PDB file of C-alpha atoms in Angstrom:
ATOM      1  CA  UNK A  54      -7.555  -0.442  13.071  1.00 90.00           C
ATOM      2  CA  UNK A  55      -8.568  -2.061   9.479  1.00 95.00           C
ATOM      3  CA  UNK A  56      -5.951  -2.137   6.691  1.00 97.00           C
ATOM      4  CA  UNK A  57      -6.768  -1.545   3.211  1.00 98.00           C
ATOM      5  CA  UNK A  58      -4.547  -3.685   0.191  1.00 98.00           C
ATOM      6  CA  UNK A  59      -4.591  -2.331  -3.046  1.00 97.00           C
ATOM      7  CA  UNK A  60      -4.436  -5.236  -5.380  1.00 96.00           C
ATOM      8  CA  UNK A  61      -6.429  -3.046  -8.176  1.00 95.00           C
ATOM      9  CA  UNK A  62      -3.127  -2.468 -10.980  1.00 88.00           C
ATOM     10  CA  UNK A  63      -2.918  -3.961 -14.375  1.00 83.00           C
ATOM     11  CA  UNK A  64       0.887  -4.346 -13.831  1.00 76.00           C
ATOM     12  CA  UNK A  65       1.909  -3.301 -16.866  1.00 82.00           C
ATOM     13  CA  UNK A  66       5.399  -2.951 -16.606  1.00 84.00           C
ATOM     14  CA  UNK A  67       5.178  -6.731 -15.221  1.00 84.00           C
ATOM     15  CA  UNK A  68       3.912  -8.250 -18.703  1.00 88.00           C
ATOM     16  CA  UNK A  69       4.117 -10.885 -19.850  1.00 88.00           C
ATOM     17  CA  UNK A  70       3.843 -12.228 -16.174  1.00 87.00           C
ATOM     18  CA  UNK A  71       0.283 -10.221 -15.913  1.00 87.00           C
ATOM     19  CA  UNK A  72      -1.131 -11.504 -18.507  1.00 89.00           C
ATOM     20  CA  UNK A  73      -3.272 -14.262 -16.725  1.00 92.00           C
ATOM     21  CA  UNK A  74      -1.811 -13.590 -13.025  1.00 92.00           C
ATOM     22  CA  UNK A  75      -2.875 -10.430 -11.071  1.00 92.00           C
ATOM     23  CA  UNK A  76       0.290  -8.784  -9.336  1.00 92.00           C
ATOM     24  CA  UNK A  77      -0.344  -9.290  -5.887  1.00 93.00           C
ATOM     25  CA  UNK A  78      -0.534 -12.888  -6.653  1.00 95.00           C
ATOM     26  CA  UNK A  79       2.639 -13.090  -8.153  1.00 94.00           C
ATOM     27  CA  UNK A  80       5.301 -14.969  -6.165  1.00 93.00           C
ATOM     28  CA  UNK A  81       8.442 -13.967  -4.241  1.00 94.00           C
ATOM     29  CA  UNK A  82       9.999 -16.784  -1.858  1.00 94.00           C
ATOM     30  CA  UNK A  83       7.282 -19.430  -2.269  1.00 93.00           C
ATOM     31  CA  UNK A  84       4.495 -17.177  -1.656  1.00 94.00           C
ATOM     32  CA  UNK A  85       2.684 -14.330  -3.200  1.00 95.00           C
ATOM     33  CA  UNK A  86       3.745 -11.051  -2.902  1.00 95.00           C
ATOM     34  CA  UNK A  87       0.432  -9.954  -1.117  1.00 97.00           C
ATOM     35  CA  UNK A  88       0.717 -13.293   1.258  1.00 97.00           C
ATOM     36  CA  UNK A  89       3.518 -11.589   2.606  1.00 96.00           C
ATOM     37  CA  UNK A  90       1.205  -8.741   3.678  1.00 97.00           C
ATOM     38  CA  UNK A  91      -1.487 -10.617   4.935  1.00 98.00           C
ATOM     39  CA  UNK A  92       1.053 -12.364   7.289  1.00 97.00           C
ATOM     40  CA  UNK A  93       2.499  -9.132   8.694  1.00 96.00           C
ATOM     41  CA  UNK A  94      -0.801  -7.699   9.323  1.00 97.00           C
ATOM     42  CA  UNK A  95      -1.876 -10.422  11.115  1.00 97.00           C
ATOM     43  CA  UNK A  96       1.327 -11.273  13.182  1.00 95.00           C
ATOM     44  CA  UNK A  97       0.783  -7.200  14.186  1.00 94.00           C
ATOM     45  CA  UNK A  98      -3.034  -7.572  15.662  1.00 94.00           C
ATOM     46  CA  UNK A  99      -4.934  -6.771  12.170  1.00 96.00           C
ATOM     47  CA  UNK A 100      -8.185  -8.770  12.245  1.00 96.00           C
ATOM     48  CA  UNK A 101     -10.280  -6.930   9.213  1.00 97.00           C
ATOM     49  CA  UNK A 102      -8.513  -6.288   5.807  1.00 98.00           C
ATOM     50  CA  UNK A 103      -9.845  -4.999   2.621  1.00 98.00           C
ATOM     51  CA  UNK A 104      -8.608  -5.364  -0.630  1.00 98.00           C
ATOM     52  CA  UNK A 105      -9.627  -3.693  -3.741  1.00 97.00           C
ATOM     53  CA  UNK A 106      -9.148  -5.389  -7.122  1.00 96.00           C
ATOM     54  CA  UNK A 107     -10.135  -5.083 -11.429  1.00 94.00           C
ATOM     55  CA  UNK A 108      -7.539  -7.219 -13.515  1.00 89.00           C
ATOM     56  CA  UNK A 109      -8.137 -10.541 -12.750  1.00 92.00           C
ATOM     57  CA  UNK A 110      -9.652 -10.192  -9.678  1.00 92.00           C
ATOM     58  CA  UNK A 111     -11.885 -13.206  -9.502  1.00 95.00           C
ATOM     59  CA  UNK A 112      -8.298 -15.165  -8.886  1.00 96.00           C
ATOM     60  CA  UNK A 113      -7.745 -13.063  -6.154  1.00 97.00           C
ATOM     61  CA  UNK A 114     -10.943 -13.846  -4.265  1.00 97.00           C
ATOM     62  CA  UNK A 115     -10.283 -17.444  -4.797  1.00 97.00           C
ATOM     63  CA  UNK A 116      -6.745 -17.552  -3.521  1.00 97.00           C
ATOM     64  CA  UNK A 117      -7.250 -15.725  -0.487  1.00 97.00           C
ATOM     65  CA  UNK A 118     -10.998 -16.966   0.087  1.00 96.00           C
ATOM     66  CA  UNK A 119     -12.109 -14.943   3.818  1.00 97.00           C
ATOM     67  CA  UNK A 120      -9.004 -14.686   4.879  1.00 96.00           C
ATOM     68  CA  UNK A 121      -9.691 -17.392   7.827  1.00 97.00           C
ATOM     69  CA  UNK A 122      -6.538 -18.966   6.805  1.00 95.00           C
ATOM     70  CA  UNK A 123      -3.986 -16.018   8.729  1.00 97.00           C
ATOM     71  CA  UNK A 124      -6.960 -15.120  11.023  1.00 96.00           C
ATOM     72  CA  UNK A 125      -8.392 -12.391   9.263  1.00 98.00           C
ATOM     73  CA  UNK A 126     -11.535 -11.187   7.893  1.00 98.00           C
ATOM     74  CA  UNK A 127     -11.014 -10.620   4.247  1.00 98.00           C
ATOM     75  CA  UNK A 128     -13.389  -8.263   2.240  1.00 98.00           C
ATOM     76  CA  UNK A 129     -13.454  -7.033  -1.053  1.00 98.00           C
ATOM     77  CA  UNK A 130     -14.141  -3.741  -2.807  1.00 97.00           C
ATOM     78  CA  UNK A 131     -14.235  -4.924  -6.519  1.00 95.00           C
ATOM     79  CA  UNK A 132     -13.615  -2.184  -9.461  1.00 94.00           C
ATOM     80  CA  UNK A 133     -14.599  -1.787 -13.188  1.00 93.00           C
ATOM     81  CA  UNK A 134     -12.552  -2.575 -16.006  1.00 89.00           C
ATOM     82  CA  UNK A 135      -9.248  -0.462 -15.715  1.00 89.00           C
ATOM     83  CA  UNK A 136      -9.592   0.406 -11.682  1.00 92.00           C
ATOM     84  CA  UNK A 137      -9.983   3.760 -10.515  1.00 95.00           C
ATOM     85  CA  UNK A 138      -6.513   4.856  -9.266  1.00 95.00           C
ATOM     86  CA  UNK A 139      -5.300   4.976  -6.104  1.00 96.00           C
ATOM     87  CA  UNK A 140      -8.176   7.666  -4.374  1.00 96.00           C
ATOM     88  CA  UNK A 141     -10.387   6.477  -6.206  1.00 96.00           C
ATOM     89  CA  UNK A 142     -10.047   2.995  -5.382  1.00 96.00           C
ATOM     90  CA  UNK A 143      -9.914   4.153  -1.293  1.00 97.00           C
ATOM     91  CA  UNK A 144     -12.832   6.140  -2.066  1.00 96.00           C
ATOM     92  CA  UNK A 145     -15.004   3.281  -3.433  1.00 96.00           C
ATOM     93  CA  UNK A 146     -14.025   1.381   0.016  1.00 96.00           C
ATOM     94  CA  UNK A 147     -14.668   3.456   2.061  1.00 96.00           C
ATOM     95  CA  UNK A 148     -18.124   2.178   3.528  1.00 95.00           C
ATOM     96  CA  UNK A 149     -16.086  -0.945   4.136  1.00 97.00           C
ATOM     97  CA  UNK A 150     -13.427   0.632   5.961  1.00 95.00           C
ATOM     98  CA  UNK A 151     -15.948   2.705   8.808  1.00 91.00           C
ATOM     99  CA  UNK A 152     -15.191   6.161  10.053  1.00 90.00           C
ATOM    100  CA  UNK A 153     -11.562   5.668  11.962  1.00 90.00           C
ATOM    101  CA  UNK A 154      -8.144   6.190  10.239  1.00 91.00           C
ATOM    102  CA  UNK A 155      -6.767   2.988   8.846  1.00 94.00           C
ATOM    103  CA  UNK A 156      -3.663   1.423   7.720  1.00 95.00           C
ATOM    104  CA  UNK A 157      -3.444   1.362   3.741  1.00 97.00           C
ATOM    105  CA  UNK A 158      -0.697  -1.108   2.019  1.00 97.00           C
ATOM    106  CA  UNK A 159       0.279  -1.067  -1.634  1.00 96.00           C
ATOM    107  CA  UNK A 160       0.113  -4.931  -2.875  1.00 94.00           C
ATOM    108  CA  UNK A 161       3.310  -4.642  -5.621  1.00 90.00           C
ATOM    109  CA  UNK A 162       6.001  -3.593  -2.416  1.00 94.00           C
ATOM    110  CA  UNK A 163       7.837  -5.630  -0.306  1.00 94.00           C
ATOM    111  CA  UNK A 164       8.994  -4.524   3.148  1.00 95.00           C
ATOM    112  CA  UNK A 165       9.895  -5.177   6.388  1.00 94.00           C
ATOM    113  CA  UNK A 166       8.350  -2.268   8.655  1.00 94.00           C
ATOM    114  CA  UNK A 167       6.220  -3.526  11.793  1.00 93.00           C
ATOM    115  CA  UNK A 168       2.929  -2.822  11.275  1.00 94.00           C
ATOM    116  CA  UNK A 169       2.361  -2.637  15.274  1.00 91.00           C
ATOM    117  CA  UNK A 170       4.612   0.090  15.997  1.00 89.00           C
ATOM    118  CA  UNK A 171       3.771   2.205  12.590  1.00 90.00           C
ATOM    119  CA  UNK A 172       0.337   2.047  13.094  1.00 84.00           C
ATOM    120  CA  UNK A 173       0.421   2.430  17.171  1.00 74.00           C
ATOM    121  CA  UNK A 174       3.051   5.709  16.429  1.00 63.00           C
ATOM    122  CA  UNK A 175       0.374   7.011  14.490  1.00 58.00           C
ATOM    123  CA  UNK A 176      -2.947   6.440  16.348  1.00 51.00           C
ATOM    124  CA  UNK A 177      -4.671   7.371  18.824  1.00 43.00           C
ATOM    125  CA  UNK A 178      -2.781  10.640  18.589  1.00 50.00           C
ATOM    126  CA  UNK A 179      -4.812  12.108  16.552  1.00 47.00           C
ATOM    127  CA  UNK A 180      -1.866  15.283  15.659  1.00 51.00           C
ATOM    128  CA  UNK A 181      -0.266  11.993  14.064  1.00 58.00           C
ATOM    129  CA  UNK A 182      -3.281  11.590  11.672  1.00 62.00           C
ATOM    130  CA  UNK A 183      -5.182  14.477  11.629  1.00 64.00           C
ATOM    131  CA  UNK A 184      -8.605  15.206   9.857  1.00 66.00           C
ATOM    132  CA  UNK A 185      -8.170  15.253   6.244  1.00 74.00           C
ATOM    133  CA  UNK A 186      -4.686  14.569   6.701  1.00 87.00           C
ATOM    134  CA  UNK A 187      -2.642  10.602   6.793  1.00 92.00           C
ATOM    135  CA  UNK A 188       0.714   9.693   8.289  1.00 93.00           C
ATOM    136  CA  UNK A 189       3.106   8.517   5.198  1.00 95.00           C
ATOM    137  CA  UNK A 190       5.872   5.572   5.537  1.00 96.00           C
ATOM    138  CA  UNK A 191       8.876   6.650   3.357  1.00 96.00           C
ATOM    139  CA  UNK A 192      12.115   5.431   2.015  1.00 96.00           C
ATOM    140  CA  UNK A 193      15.354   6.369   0.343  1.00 93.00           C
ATOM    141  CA  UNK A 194      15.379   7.060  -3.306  1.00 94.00           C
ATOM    142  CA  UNK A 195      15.942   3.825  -5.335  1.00 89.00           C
ATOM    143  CA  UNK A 196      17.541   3.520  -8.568  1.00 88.00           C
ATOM    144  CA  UNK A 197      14.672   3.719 -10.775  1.00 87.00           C
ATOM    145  CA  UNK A 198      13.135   6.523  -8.747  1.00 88.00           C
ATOM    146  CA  UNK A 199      16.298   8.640  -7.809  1.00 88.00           C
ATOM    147  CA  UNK A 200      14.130  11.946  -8.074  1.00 87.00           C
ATOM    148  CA  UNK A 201      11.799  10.806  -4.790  1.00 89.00           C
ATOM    149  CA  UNK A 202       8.328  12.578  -3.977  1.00 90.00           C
ATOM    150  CA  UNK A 203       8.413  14.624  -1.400  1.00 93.00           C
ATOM    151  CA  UNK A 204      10.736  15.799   1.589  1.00 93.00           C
ATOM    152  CA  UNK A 205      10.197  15.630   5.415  1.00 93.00           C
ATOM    153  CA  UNK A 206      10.929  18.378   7.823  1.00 91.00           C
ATOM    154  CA  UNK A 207      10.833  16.874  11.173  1.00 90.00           C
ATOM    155  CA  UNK A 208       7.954  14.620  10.466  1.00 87.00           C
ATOM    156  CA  UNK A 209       5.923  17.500   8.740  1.00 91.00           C
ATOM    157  CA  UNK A 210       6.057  16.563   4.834  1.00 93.00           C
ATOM    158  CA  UNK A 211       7.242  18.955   2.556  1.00 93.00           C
ATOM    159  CA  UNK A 212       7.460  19.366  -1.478  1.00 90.00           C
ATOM    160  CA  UNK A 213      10.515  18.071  -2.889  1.00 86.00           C
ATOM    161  CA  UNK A 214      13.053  21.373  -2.913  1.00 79.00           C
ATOM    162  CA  UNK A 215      12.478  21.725   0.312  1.00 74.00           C
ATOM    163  CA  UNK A 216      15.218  18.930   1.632  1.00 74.00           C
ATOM    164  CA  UNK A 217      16.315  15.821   1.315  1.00 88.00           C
ATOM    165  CA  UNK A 218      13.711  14.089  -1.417  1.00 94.00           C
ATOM    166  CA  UNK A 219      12.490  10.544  -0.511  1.00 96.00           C
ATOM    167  CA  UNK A 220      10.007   7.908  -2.280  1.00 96.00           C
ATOM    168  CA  UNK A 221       6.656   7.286  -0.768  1.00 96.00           C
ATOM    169  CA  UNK A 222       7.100   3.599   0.186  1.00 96.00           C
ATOM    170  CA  UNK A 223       3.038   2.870  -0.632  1.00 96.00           C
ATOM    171  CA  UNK A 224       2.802   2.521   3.162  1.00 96.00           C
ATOM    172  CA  UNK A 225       0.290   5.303   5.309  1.00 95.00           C
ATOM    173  CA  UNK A 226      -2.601   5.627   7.820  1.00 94.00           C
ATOM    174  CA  UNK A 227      -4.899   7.655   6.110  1.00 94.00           C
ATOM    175  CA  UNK A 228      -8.314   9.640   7.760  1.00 92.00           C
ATOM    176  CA  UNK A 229     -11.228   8.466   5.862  1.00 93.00           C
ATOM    177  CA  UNK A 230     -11.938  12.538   5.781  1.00 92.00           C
ATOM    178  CA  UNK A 231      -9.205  12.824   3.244  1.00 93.00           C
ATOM    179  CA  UNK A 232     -11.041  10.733   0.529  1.00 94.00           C
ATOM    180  CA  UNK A 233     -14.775  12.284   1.567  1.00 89.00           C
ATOM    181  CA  UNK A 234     -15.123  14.578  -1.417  1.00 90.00           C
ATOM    182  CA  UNK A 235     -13.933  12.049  -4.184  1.00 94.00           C
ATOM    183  CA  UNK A 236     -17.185  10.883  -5.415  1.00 90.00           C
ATOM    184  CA  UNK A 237     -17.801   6.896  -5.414  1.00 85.00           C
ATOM    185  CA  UNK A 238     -16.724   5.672  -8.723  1.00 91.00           C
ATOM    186  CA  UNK A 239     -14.699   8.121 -10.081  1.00 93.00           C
ATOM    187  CA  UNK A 240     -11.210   7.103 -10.986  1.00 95.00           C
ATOM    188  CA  UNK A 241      -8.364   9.871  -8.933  1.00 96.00           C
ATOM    189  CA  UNK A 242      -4.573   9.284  -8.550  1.00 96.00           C
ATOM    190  CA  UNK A 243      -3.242  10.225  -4.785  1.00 96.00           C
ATOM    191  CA  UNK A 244      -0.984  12.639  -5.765  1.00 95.00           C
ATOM    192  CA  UNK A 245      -3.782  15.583  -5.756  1.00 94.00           C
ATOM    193  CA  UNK A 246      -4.692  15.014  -2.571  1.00 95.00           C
ATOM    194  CA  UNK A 247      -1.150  14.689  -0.628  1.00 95.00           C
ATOM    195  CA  UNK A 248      -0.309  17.893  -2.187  1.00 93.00           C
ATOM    196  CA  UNK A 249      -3.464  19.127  -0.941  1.00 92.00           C
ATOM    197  CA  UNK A 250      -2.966  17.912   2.457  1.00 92.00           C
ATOM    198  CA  UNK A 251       0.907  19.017   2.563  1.00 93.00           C
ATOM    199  CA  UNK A 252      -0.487  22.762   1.669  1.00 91.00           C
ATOM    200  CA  UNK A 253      -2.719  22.023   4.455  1.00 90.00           C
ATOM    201  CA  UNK A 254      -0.580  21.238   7.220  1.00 89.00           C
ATOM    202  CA  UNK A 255      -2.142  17.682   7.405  1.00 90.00           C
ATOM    203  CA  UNK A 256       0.286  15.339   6.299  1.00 93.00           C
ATOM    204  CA  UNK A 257       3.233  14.113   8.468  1.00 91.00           C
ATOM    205  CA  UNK A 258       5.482  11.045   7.596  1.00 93.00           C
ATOM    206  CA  UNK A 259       8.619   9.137   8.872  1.00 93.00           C
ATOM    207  CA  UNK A 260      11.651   7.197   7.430  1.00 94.00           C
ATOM    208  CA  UNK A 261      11.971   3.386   7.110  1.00 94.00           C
ATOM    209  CA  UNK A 262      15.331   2.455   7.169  1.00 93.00           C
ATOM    210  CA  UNK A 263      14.473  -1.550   6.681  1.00 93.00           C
ATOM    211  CA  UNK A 264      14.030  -3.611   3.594  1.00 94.00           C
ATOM    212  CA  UNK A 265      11.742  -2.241   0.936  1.00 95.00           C
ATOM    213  CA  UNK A 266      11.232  -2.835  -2.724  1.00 94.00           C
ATOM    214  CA  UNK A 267       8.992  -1.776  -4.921  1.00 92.00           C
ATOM    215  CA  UNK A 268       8.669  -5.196  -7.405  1.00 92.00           C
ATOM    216  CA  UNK A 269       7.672  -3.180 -10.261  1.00 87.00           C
ATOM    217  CA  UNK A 270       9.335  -5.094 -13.007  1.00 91.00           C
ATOM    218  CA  UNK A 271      10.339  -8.978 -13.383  1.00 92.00           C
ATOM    219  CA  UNK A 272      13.732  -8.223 -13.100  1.00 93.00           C
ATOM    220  CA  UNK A 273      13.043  -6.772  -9.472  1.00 93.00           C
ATOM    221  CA  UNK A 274      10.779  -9.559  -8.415  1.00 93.00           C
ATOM    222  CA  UNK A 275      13.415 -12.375  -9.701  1.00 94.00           C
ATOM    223  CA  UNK A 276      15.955 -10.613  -7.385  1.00 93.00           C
ATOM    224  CA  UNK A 277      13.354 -10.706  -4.246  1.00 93.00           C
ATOM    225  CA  UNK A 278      12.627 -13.746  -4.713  1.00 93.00           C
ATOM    226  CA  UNK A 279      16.209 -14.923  -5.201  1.00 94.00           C
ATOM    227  CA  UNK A 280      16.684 -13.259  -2.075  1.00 92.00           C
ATOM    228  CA  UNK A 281      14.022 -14.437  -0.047  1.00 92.00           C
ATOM    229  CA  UNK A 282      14.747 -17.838  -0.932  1.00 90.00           C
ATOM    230  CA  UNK A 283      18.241 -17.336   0.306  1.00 86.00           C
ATOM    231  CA  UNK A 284      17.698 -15.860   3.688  1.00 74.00           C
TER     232      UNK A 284
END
């Protein structure tokens, strides 16, 4: 299976730090935050990643260089000035990503799932990823998100009202079929589409109950790295 990183947000809410560092390249514990990706994906069998990027992305490609370095095959899927979203960023990769589901990763989260058994609980059964459909990774509600996303019933996901709300942890295996009618270049959030999918039947997700952050702020990426540093 390949793995998609999206490394493609300004980080707004992470300026000043932004300014003249892109996000996933910001560090936590002596390495960057999307280091700690790469490392996971590799110690779980990934051999071919993709990551998209716009702001800064040149320092990306030059940081992580092919990818050689954790035994991977780095490629990139390089955006215009202000990125294209989420779907929209998947949707400009796709030709680099082939015709099989694959594993995509948010590059501003931190967490400790395994890779192996997420992705291997999710594929080959195709019921797990179905056509148009993807297999979400989600968390409880933090702080700054207490309203979650969605709910799960069983691992069928639901709107929110319908249980239990919890975030979307930015971790899923996705079927390229989801993203086929988002034409190449156009900028789309994922939100339209998971709703589409849940009225669909097609999207299914499961609970993390491990370490997760999302390190949307300085304040949250002092205290992961503080705590990284201390483990």
């Amino acid at each position: 299976m390949k793995a998609m990183i999206l490394a493609a947000g300004r980080g707004e809410r992470m300026r000043p730090l932004t300014d003249r560092t892109p996000k996933p390249l910001l560090e936590a514990g002596g390495k960057p935050l999307i280091v700690w990706h790469l490392e996971r994906l590799a110690a779980a069998g990934f051999r071919e990643i993709v990551i998209n990027h716009a702001h800064l992305g040149e320092q990306i490609e030059a940081a992580l260089g092919n990818g050689a370095k954790w035994g991977l095959t780095l490629r990139y899927s390089p955006e215009p000035p202000g990125a294209l979203e989420t779907a929209g960023g998947i949707a400009q990769a796709l030709p680099l990503l082939g015709d099989a589901p694959f594993l995509v990763v948010n590059g501003d989260v931190y967490c400790d799932v395994d890779f192996a058994r997420f992705s291997r609980s999710t594929v080959p059964d195709a019921e797990k990823c179905p056509a148009g459909g993807a297999r979400l990774l989600f968390v409880a509600n933090p702080a700054h998100h207490a309203g979650g996303d969605f709910a799960l019933a069983g691992d069928r996901v639901v709107p929110a009202g319908s249980g239990q709300t919890l975030t979307y942890a930015g971790i899923g295996v996705f079927s390229p079929a989801m993203f086929a009618a988002v034409p190449p270049g156009q900028a789309l959030k994922l939100r339209p589409l998971l709703d589409a999918a849940i009225a669909a039947g097609t999207l299914q997700g499961e609970r993390h109950a491990g370490r997760w952050v999302d390190v949307g702020t300085p304040q949250r990426l002092a205290e992961l790295d503080a705590e990284l540093r201390n483990a």
